[in-house]
Coordinates of C-alpha atoms and ligand atoms in Angstrom, one line a residue:
M1 CA 2.3 -2.2 -28.0
P2 CA 5.9 -1.3 -28.9
A3 CA 8.5 -3.1 -27.0
P4 CA 11.0 -0.9 -25.1
S5 CA 14.0 0.0 -27.3
A6 CA 16.6 -1.7 -25.2
E7 CA 16.4 -4.3 -22.6
F8 CA 17.9 -3.7 -19.2
Q9 CA 18.8 -6.5 -16.8
G10 CA 17.9 -5.9 -13.2
A11 CA 19.3 -8.0 -10.3
P12 CA 18.8 -11.7 -11.0
G13 CA 16.1 -13.5 -8.9
P14 CA 16.9 -16.0 -6.3
S15 CA 17.6 -19.5 -7.3
R16 CA 14.7 -21.9 -7.9
T17 CA 16.7 -24.8 -6.4
P18 CA 14.9 -26.0 -3.3
G19 CA 16.9 -25.5 -0.2
D20 CA 16.8 -27.2 3.1
G21 CA 13.2 -26.1 3.6
A22 CA 11.9 -29.4 2.2
G23 CA 9.1 -30.7 4.4
K24 CA 9.0 -27.6 6.7
T25 CA 6.2 -25.3 7.2
F26 CA 5.9 -21.6 7.5
V27 CA 3.4 -18.9 8.4
I28 CA 3.7 -15.2 7.6
E29 CA 1.7 -12.4 9.5
T30 CA 1.6 -9.1 7.8
F31 CA 1.0 -5.7 9.5
G32 CA 0.8 -2.3 7.7
C33 CA 0.7 -1.1 4.1
A34 CA 0.1 -2.7 0.7
M35 CA 3.9 -2.8 0.1
N36 CA 4.3 -4.9 3.1
V37 CA 1.6 -7.2 1.8
H38 CA 3.3 -7.5 -1.4
D39 CA 6.7 -8.1 0.3
S40 CA 5.2 -10.9 2.2
E41 CA 3.9 -12.4 -1.0
K42 CA 7.5 -12.5 -2.4
V43 CA 9.0 -13.7 0.8
S44 CA 6.5 -16.6 0.6
G45 CA 7.3 -17.3 -2.9
T46 CA 11.0 -17.5 -2.0
L47 CA 10.3 -20.0 0.9
V48 CA 7.9 -22.2 -1.2
A49 CA 10.7 -22.4 -3.9
R50 CA 13.0 -23.8 -1.1
G51 CA 10.5 -26.5 -0.3
Y52 CA 8.7 -25.0 2.5
R53 CA 5.0 -25.3 2.7
Q54 CA 2.7 -22.4 3.7
V55 CA 0.3 -22.9 6.5
L56 CA -2.3 -20.6 8.2
S57 CA -1.6 -21.0 12.0
T58 CA 1.4 -20.6 14.1
E59 CA 0.6 -24.1 15.7
E60 CA 1.2 -25.8 12.4
A61 CA 4.3 -23.8 11.5
D62 CA 8.0 -24.7 12.0
L63 CA 8.9 -21.1 10.9
I64 CA 6.9 -18.2 12.0
L65 CA 7.6 -14.7 10.3
Y66 CA 6.2 -11.3 11.2
N67 CA 6.3 -8.6 8.6
T68 CA 6.1 -5.6 10.6
C69 CA 5.0 -1.9 10.4
S70 CA 6.5 1.0 12.4
I71 CA 4.7 4.0 10.8
R72 CA 3.0 4.8 14.2
E73 CA 4.2 3.7 17.8
K74 CA 1.1 1.5 18.2
A75 CA 1.9 -0.4 15.0
A76 CA 5.5 -1.0 16.1
E77 CA 4.5 -2.3 19.5
K78 CA 1.9 -4.8 18.1
V79 CA 4.7 -7.3 17.1
F80 CA 6.1 -7.4 20.6
S81 CA 2.9 -8.2 22.0
Y82 CA 2.4 -10.9 19.4
L83 CA 5.9 -12.2 20.3
G84 CA 4.9 -12.2 24.0
A85 CA 1.8 -14.3 23.4
L86 CA 3.9 -16.6 21.1
K87 CA 6.4 -17.3 23.8
K88 CA 3.7 -18.7 26.0
A89 CA 1.9 -20.7 23.3
T90 CA 5.2 -22.2 21.9
R91 CA 6.8 -23.2 25.3
N92 CA 6.5 -26.8 24.7
A93 CA 6.9 -26.6 20.9
P94 CA 9.9 -24.7 19.9
K95 CA 9.7 -22.7 16.6
I96 CA 11.9 -20.6 14.5
I97 CA 10.8 -17.0 14.6
G98 CA 11.7 -14.2 12.4
V99 CA 10.9 -10.4 12.5
L100 CA 10.9 -8.8 8.9
G101 CA 10.1 -5.3 7.7
C102 CA 10.1 -1.9 9.2
V103 CA 10.3 -2.8 12.9
A104 CA 13.2 -5.2 12.1
Q105 CA 15.0 -2.3 10.4
Q106 CA 14.3 0.2 13.1
E107 CA 15.1 -1.9 16.1
G108 CA 17.8 -4.1 14.5
E109 CA 19.6 -6.4 16.8
A110 CA 18.0 -4.9 19.9
I111 CA 15.1 -7.2 18.9
F112 CA 17.3 -10.2 20.1
E113 CA 17.4 -8.5 23.5
R114 CA 13.9 -7.8 23.9
A115 CA 12.6 -11.0 22.4
P116 CA 15.4 -13.7 22.7
Q117 CA 13.2 -16.4 20.9
V118 CA 13.7 -14.5 17.7
S119 CA 16.3 -16.0 15.3
L120 CA 16.0 -13.7 12.3
V121 CA 15.8 -9.9 11.9
C122 CA 15.6 -8.7 8.4
G123 CA 14.7 -5.3 6.9
S124 CA 13.0 -5.0 3.5
A125 CA 16.2 -3.6 1.9
S126 CA 17.8 -6.9 2.5
Y127 CA 15.2 -9.2 1.2
T128 CA 17.4 -9.8 -1.9
R129 CA 19.7 -11.7 0.6
L130 CA 16.9 -13.9 2.0
P131 CA 18.1 -17.2 0.3
E132 CA 21.5 -16.7 1.9
L133 CA 19.9 -15.7 5.3
L134 CA 17.7 -18.7 5.1
D135 CA 20.7 -21.0 4.4
E136 CA 22.3 -19.6 7.6
M137 CA 19.1 -20.3 9.6
E138 CA 18.7 -23.8 8.2
R139 CA 22.4 -24.5 9.2
G140 CA 21.3 -23.7 12.8
N141 CA 22.4 -20.0 13.3
R142 CA 20.0 -18.4 15.7
R143 CA 21.2 -14.8 15.3
V144 CA 20.8 -14.0 11.6
T145 CA 20.5 -10.4 10.5
G146 CA 19.8 -8.6 7.2
L147 CA 20.0 -5.0 8.2
D148 CA 22.1 -3.2 5.5
L149 CA 20.2 -0.1 4.3
D150 CA 22.8 0.9 1.7
T151 CA 21.4 -0.8 -1.3
D152 CA 20.7 0.1 -4.8
E153 CA 18.8 -3.1 -5.6
C154 CA 15.0 -3.9 -5.7
F155 CA 13.6 -7.3 -4.6
E156 CA 13.4 -8.8 -8.1
T157 CA 11.8 -12.2 -7.9
E158 CA 9.5 -14.3 -10.0
L159 CA 8.7 -16.5 -7.1
T160 CA 5.9 -14.3 -5.7
R161 CA 2.9 -16.1 -4.3
R162 CA 0.0 -13.6 -4.8
D163 CA -2.9 -13.7 -2.3
N164 CA -5.6 -11.8 -4.2
P165 CA -7.0 -13.8 -7.2
F166 CA -8.0 -10.5 -9.1
R167 CA -5.6 -7.7 -8.2
A168 CA -1.9 -8.4 -8.6
Y169 CA 0.5 -5.9 -6.8
L170 CA 3.5 -4.9 -8.8
T171 CA 6.2 -2.8 -7.1
I172 CA 7.7 -0.1 -9.4
I173 CA 9.8 1.8 -6.8
E174 CA 11.1 0.9 -3.5
G175 CA 12.4 3.0 -0.5
C176 CA 11.9 6.8 0.1
D177 CA 14.1 9.8 -0.1
Q178 CA 11.6 12.4 1.0
R179 CA 12.3 12.8 4.7
C180 CA 8.9 14.2 5.6
A181 CA 9.5 15.3 9.4
F182 CA 7.0 12.9 10.7
C183 CA 7.9 9.7 8.8
V184 CA 10.1 6.7 9.6
V185 CA 10.0 5.2 6.0
P186 CA 13.4 6.5 4.8
T187 CA 15.0 5.0 7.7
T188 CA 13.2 1.7 7.6
R189 CA 13.0 1.1 3.8
G190 CA 16.2 2.8 2.6
P191 CA 16.8 5.0 -0.5
E192 CA 14.6 5.2 -3.5
R193 CA 15.3 2.5 -6.1
S194 CA 13.2 2.5 -9.3
R195 CA 12.7 -0.6 -11.3
A196 CA 13.4 -0.5 -15.0
S197 CA 10.4 0.0 -17.4
N198 CA 11.1 -3.1 -19.4
L199 CA 11.1 -5.3 -16.2
I200 CA 7.9 -3.6 -15.1
L201 CA 6.2 -4.2 -18.4
D202 CA 7.4 -7.8 -18.6
E203 CA 6.0 -8.5 -15.1
C204 CA 2.7 -7.0 -16.2
R205 CA 2.6 -9.2 -19.3
R206 CA 3.4 -12.2 -17.2
L207 CA 0.6 -11.3 -14.8
V208 CA -1.9 -10.9 -17.5
G209 CA -0.8 -14.3 -18.8
E210 CA -1.4 -15.7 -15.4
G211 CA -5.0 -14.4 -15.6
Y212 CA -4.9 -11.1 -13.6
R213 CA -6.7 -8.3 -15.1
E214 CA -6.2 -5.6 -12.5
I215 CA -2.7 -4.4 -11.7
Q216 CA -1.9 -2.2 -8.7
L217 CA 1.3 -0.4 -9.0
L218 CA 3.0 0.1 -5.6
G219 CA 5.7 2.5 -4.4
Q220 CA 6.0 4.5 -1.1
I221 CA 6.0 7.5 -3.5
V222 CA 4.9 5.8 -6.7
N223 CA 5.1 8.9 -8.9
A224 CA 8.7 9.6 -7.9
W225 CA 9.5 6.7 -10.1
E226 CA 12.4 7.5 -12.6
D227 CA 13.1 5.0 -15.3
P228 CA 16.7 3.6 -14.9
A229 CA 16.3 1.8 -18.4
P230 CA 17.4 3.4 -21.7
A231 CA 13.8 4.1 -22.7
R232 CA 13.7 6.8 -20.0
L233 CA 9.9 6.7 -19.8
T234 CA 8.2 9.3 -17.5
F235 CA 5.7 7.9 -14.9
A236 CA 2.8 9.0 -17.0
E237 CA 4.2 7.2 -20.0
L238 CA 4.7 4.0 -17.9
L239 CA 1.0 4.3 -17.0
G240 CA 0.2 4.5 -20.5
R241 CA 2.3 1.6 -21.6
L242 CA 0.9 -0.6 -18.9
A243 CA -2.7 0.3 -19.7
D244 CA -1.9 -0.7 -23.3
V245 CA -0.8 -4.2 -22.4
P246 CA -3.3 -6.5 -24.1
G247 CA -5.5 -8.1 -21.6
V248 CA -5.1 -5.4 -18.9
R249 CA -8.5 -4.2 -17.6
R250 CA -7.5 -2.0 -14.8
V251 CA -4.3 -0.3 -13.6
R252 CA -4.2 1.6 -10.2
F253 CA -1.2 3.2 -8.6
S254 CA -0.5 4.2 -4.9
T255 CA 0.7 6.3 -3.2
S256 CA 1.3 9.6 -5.0
H257 CA 3.1 12.5 -3.5
P258 CA 1.7 15.9 -4.4
R259 CA 5.2 17.3 -5.1
Y260 CA 5.5 14.9 -8.2
F261 CA 1.9 15.0 -9.2
T262 CA 2.0 16.5 -12.6
P263 CA -0.8 17.3 -15.3
D264 CA 0.5 14.4 -17.6
I265 CA -0.7 12.0 -15.0
V266 CA -4.2 13.3 -15.3
E267 CA -3.9 13.4 -19.2
A268 CA -2.8 9.7 -19.1
I269 CA -6.0 8.7 -17.1
D270 CA -8.1 10.8 -19.3
S271 CA -6.8 9.0 -22.4
H272 CA -6.6 5.4 -21.1
P273 CA -9.8 3.9 -19.9
A274 CA -7.8 1.1 -18.2
L275 CA -6.1 3.5 -15.9
C276 CA -8.4 3.7 -12.9
E277 CA -10.3 7.0 -12.2
Q278 CA -8.7 7.2 -8.7
V279 CA -5.8 9.1 -7.2
H280 CA -4.7 8.7 -3.7
L281 CA -2.9 11.9 -2.8
P282 CA -2.0 12.4 0.8
V283 CA -2.3 16.0 1.9
Q284 CA -1.5 15.5 5.7
S285 CA -2.6 19.0 6.8
G286 CA -4.6 21.9 5.5
S287 CA -2.3 24.5 7.1
T288 CA 0.6 25.8 5.2
T289 CA 2.4 26.5 8.4
V290 CA 2.1 22.8 9.5
L291 CA 3.0 21.7 6.0
A292 CA 6.1 23.5 6.1
R293 CA 7.0 22.2 9.5
M294 CA 6.3 18.7 8.1
L295 CA 8.7 19.4 5.3
R296 CA 6.1 18.4 2.7
G297 CA 7.4 20.7 0.1
Y298 CA 4.1 22.4 -1.0
T299 CA 1.6 24.9 0.4
R300 CA -2.1 24.4 0.8
E301 CA -2.7 26.6 -2.3
Q302 CA -0.3 24.3 -4.4
Y303 CA -2.0 21.2 -3.2
L304 CA -5.5 22.8 -4.2
E305 CA -4.1 23.5 -7.6
K306 CA -3.3 19.9 -8.2
I307 CA -6.8 19.0 -7.0
D308 CA -8.3 21.6 -9.6
C309 CA -6.2 19.9 -12.3
I310 CA -7.7 16.6 -11.4
R311 CA -11.2 18.0 -11.2
R312 CA -10.8 19.5 -14.6
A313 CA -10.3 16.0 -16.2
R314 CA -12.9 14.5 -18.5
R315 CA -13.3 11.5 -16.3
A316 CA -14.7 11.9 -12.8
I317 CA -11.5 11.0 -10.9
S318 CA -12.1 10.1 -7.3
I319 CA -9.6 11.5 -4.8
S320 CA -8.6 10.1 -1.5
T321 CA -6.1 11.3 1.0
D322 CA -4.1 10.8 4.3
I323 CA -4.3 13.3 7.1
I324 CA -2.3 13.6 10.3
V325 CA -4.0 15.4 13.3
G326 CA -2.1 16.8 16.2
F327 CA 1.3 17.3 14.6
C328 CA 3.8 19.2 16.7
G329 CA 2.6 22.8 17.1
E330 CA -0.8 22.2 15.4
T331 CA -2.9 25.0 16.8
P332 CA -6.9 24.9 16.8
E333 CA -6.6 27.4 13.8
D334 CA -4.3 25.0 11.9
F335 CA -6.8 22.2 12.5
E336 CA -9.7 24.4 11.3
Q337 CA -7.7 24.9 8.1
T338 CA -7.6 21.1 7.7
L339 CA -11.4 20.9 8.0
S340 CA -12.0 23.7 5.5
L341 CA -9.7 21.9 3.2
L342 CA -12.0 18.8 3.5
D343 CA -14.8 21.1 2.5
A344 CA -12.8 22.6 -0.5
V345 CA -11.7 19.2 -1.9
E346 CA -14.6 17.0 -1.0
F347 CA -12.5 13.8 -0.9
D348 CA -14.1 10.3 -1.6
Q349 CA -12.1 8.8 1.1
V350 CA -9.8 10.0 4.1
F351 CA -7.4 8.0 6.2
A352 CA -6.7 10.0 9.3
F353 CA -4.2 9.4 12.0
K354 CA -3.1 10.9 15.4
Y355 CA 0.4 12.0 15.2
S356 CA 2.8 9.6 16.7
P357 CA 6.4 10.8 17.4
R358 CA 8.9 8.3 15.7
P359 CA 12.6 7.7 16.3
K360 CA 15.3 9.2 14.0
T361 CA 12.8 11.5 12.3
A362 CA 13.1 15.4 12.1
A363 CA 9.9 15.7 14.2
G364 CA 11.2 13.2 16.7
G365 CA 13.2 16.1 18.3
M366 CA 10.3 18.6 18.3
A367 CA 7.9 19.0 21.2
D368 CA 4.8 16.6 20.7
S369 CA 2.8 19.6 21.9
V370 CA -0.9 18.6 21.3
P371 CA -2.0 16.5 24.3
E372 CA -3.4 13.0 23.5
A373 CA -7.0 13.8 24.5
E374 CA -7.0 16.8 22.1
K375 CA -5.5 14.6 19.3
S376 CA -8.4 12.3 19.9
E377 CA -10.9 15.0 19.8
R378 CA -9.6 16.4 16.6
L379 CA -9.5 13.0 15.0
A380 CA -13.2 12.3 15.9
T381 CA -14.3 15.8 14.6
L382 CA -12.4 15.2 11.3
L383 CA -13.8 11.7 10.8
E384 CA -17.4 12.9 11.5
H385 CA -16.9 16.0 9.1
Q386 CA -15.6 13.8 6.4
R387 CA -18.5 11.2 7.0
Q388 CA -21.0 13.7 6.2
I389 CA -19.2 14.8 3.0
Q390 CA -18.9 11.2 1.8
W391 CA -22.5 10.4 2.5
R392 CA -23.6 13.5 0.5
R393 CA -21.3 12.7 -2.3
N394 CA -22.2 9.0 -2.5
Q395 CA -25.9 9.9 -2.4
A396 CA -25.5 12.1 -5.4
L397 CA -24.4 8.8 -7.3
A398 CA -27.9 7.3 -7.1
G399 CA -29.0 6.4 -10.6
Q400 CA -25.5 6.3 -12.1
E401 CA -24.0 3.2 -13.7
F402 CA -20.6 1.7 -12.9
E403 CA -18.6 -1.3 -14.0
V404 CA -17.9 -3.4 -11.0
L405 CA -15.3 -6.1 -10.6
V406 CA -17.0 -8.7 -8.3
E407 CA -14.6 -9.8 -5.5
T408 CA -16.7 -11.5 -2.8
F409 CA -20.1 -13.2 -2.0
Q410 CA -21.8 -12.5 1.2
P411 CA -24.2 -15.5 1.7
R412 CA -26.1 -14.0 4.6
H413 CA -27.3 -11.1 2.4
G414 CA -27.3 -13.0 -1.0
Q415 CA -25.2 -10.2 -2.2
V416 CA -21.9 -9.7 -4.0
V417 CA -19.3 -7.0 -3.2
G418 CA -17.1 -5.4 -5.8
R419 CA -15.2 -2.3 -6.7
T420 CA -15.6 0.3 -9.3
S421 CA -12.7 1.8 -11.3
S422 CA -12.9 4.7 -8.8
N423 CA -12.4 2.3 -6.0
R424 CA -15.9 2.6 -4.6
I425 CA -17.4 -0.5 -2.9
V426 CA -20.7 -1.6 -4.3
N427 CA -23.0 -4.4 -2.9
F428 CA -25.7 -5.8 -5.0
P429 CA -27.8 -9.0 -5.2
G430 CA -25.8 -11.7 -7.0
T431 CA -24.5 -15.3 -6.8
P432 CA -21.0 -16.7 -6.0
D433 CA -20.2 -17.6 -9.6
W434 CA -20.2 -13.9 -10.3
I435 CA -16.9 -13.5 -8.4
G436 CA -14.1 -12.3 -10.7
Q437 CA -16.5 -10.9 -13.5
H438 CA -17.0 -7.4 -14.5
M439 CA -20.6 -6.3 -14.3
N440 CA -22.5 -3.1 -15.0
V441 CA -24.4 -2.0 -11.8
R442 CA -26.8 0.9 -11.3
V443 CA -26.6 2.6 -8.0
T444 CA -29.8 2.5 -5.9
S445 CA -28.8 3.8 -2.6
A446 CA -25.7 4.8 -0.8
G447 CA -24.1 5.1 2.6
P448 CA -21.0 7.1 3.6
N449 CA -18.6 4.1 2.9
S450 CA -20.3 2.2 0.2
L451 CA -23.0 2.0 -2.4
V452 CA -25.8 -0.4 -3.1
G453 CA -26.9 -1.2 -6.5
E454 CA -28.5 -3.7 -9.0
R455 CA -27.0 -5.4 -11.9
I456 CA -28.1 -4.2 -15.3
E457 CA -26.1 -6.3 -17.7
A458 CA -22.9 -8.2 -18.0
A459 CA -20.0 -6.0 -19.1
G460 CA -18.4 -9.1 -20.6
E461 CA -15.2 -10.8 -19.6
Ligands
LIG1 N1 2.2 9.7 13.0 C1 1.0 9.5 12.4 N2 0.6 9.2 11.2 C2 1.8 9.0 10.5 N3 1.8 8.7 9.0 C3 3.1 8.7 8.7 N4 4.0 8.8 9.8 C4 3.1 9.1 10.8 C5 3.3 9.4 12.2 N5 4.5 9.5 12.6 C6 0.6 8.5 8.1 C7 0.7 9.5 7.1 C8 0.9 8.6 5.8 C9 0.2 7.4 6.3 C10 0.7 6.2 5.5 O1 0.6 7.3 7.6 O2 -0.6 10.1 6.8 O3 0.5 9.2 4.7

């Protein structure tokens, strides 16, 4: 593939010189989204390069890190209950404890008041400063913070310790500028910062060299990516370039915002078999009135036009979405509109949540008018409605053939489990040595959430 016309240097990665972590152990517990999972992989890599050894339990660890999520109140509170339990468990064996990620950014130094056993509070926009913060901790400082949000840097590091042997996460854009009324992300992850196309392509080539065949591009709003490099690639062009990297078998990307979802993305998927036939396009509500109050920047009709564009593609692109029920002022009629949108689109997967008011958001100041019991009822209704749709759609796949990347083996059933390009889960009889291989599978039956099949031939690898 052609190399980018000019190279663009991003921020240098942290030094590889081991610090004072030599001989110490750490554990990192991750909550929330794929971006958090990948951030934890980068933080782990940084620690290992300083001489720390990763362990799996808090008992074994000298340093305990929680990489937190604050998207809904329940998620944010989780870390405090973990910290409470830890306090009892570590009474006789003091540990160094750090809170990273979105709760760290949101609560800041208040965490030291609520959980005095914590020594490090660091938001994701400050991870580039981690080596320096670790230095401070290793020197014995017990109130170390990285809370600056005003950054134009991405967390560039080659020191990532990836957890999944098949699918490598690759961040292309950090932060978010959207300011959807319900969402904390702009205040917890800072402003949008896109990585340069040449750095992204270099990382992709490096990952392929390490043996990864599936690359998952990450960004809070992945398709808001804008190339800061002189090549000035569009997002769709970047997808095409990545799919053309020799050795890349699959490229996925999440999460897309409908506002930036343009027809050239669909054209790219149609013309590059390595781009997965899967789009995650959160709609949040089927009611234009609610969408306006959410500050989403599109109407129900405009969303449905995007869906039409995807459905007109030559490939059968599967579509998933996120929905919030019980947002401020959502009437029963608004909710009916969301149900009717499910019928109109027929998503392959829906992630649905009860609205949870968040601090420092536009909706935080609005009346949280839908009672909790009503939110629960709407959520249950929606999930059941969607379950029927998925079941029907999956059953219609019986007899069809898919290429499946085998990811795990279930000894109890003598089955392997893998994913199609469209991100459908397929179970089929197999053996553990099939893990990591791509295989052709014919669907024999289906449930609402997964397919059952049989192998028809090896698709090669
Ligand atoms: N309450 C409930 N769900 C939320 N989400 C984001 N903010 C909130 C909130 N305050 C959901 C949205 C988003 C997904 C990651 O989480 O559906 O797409």
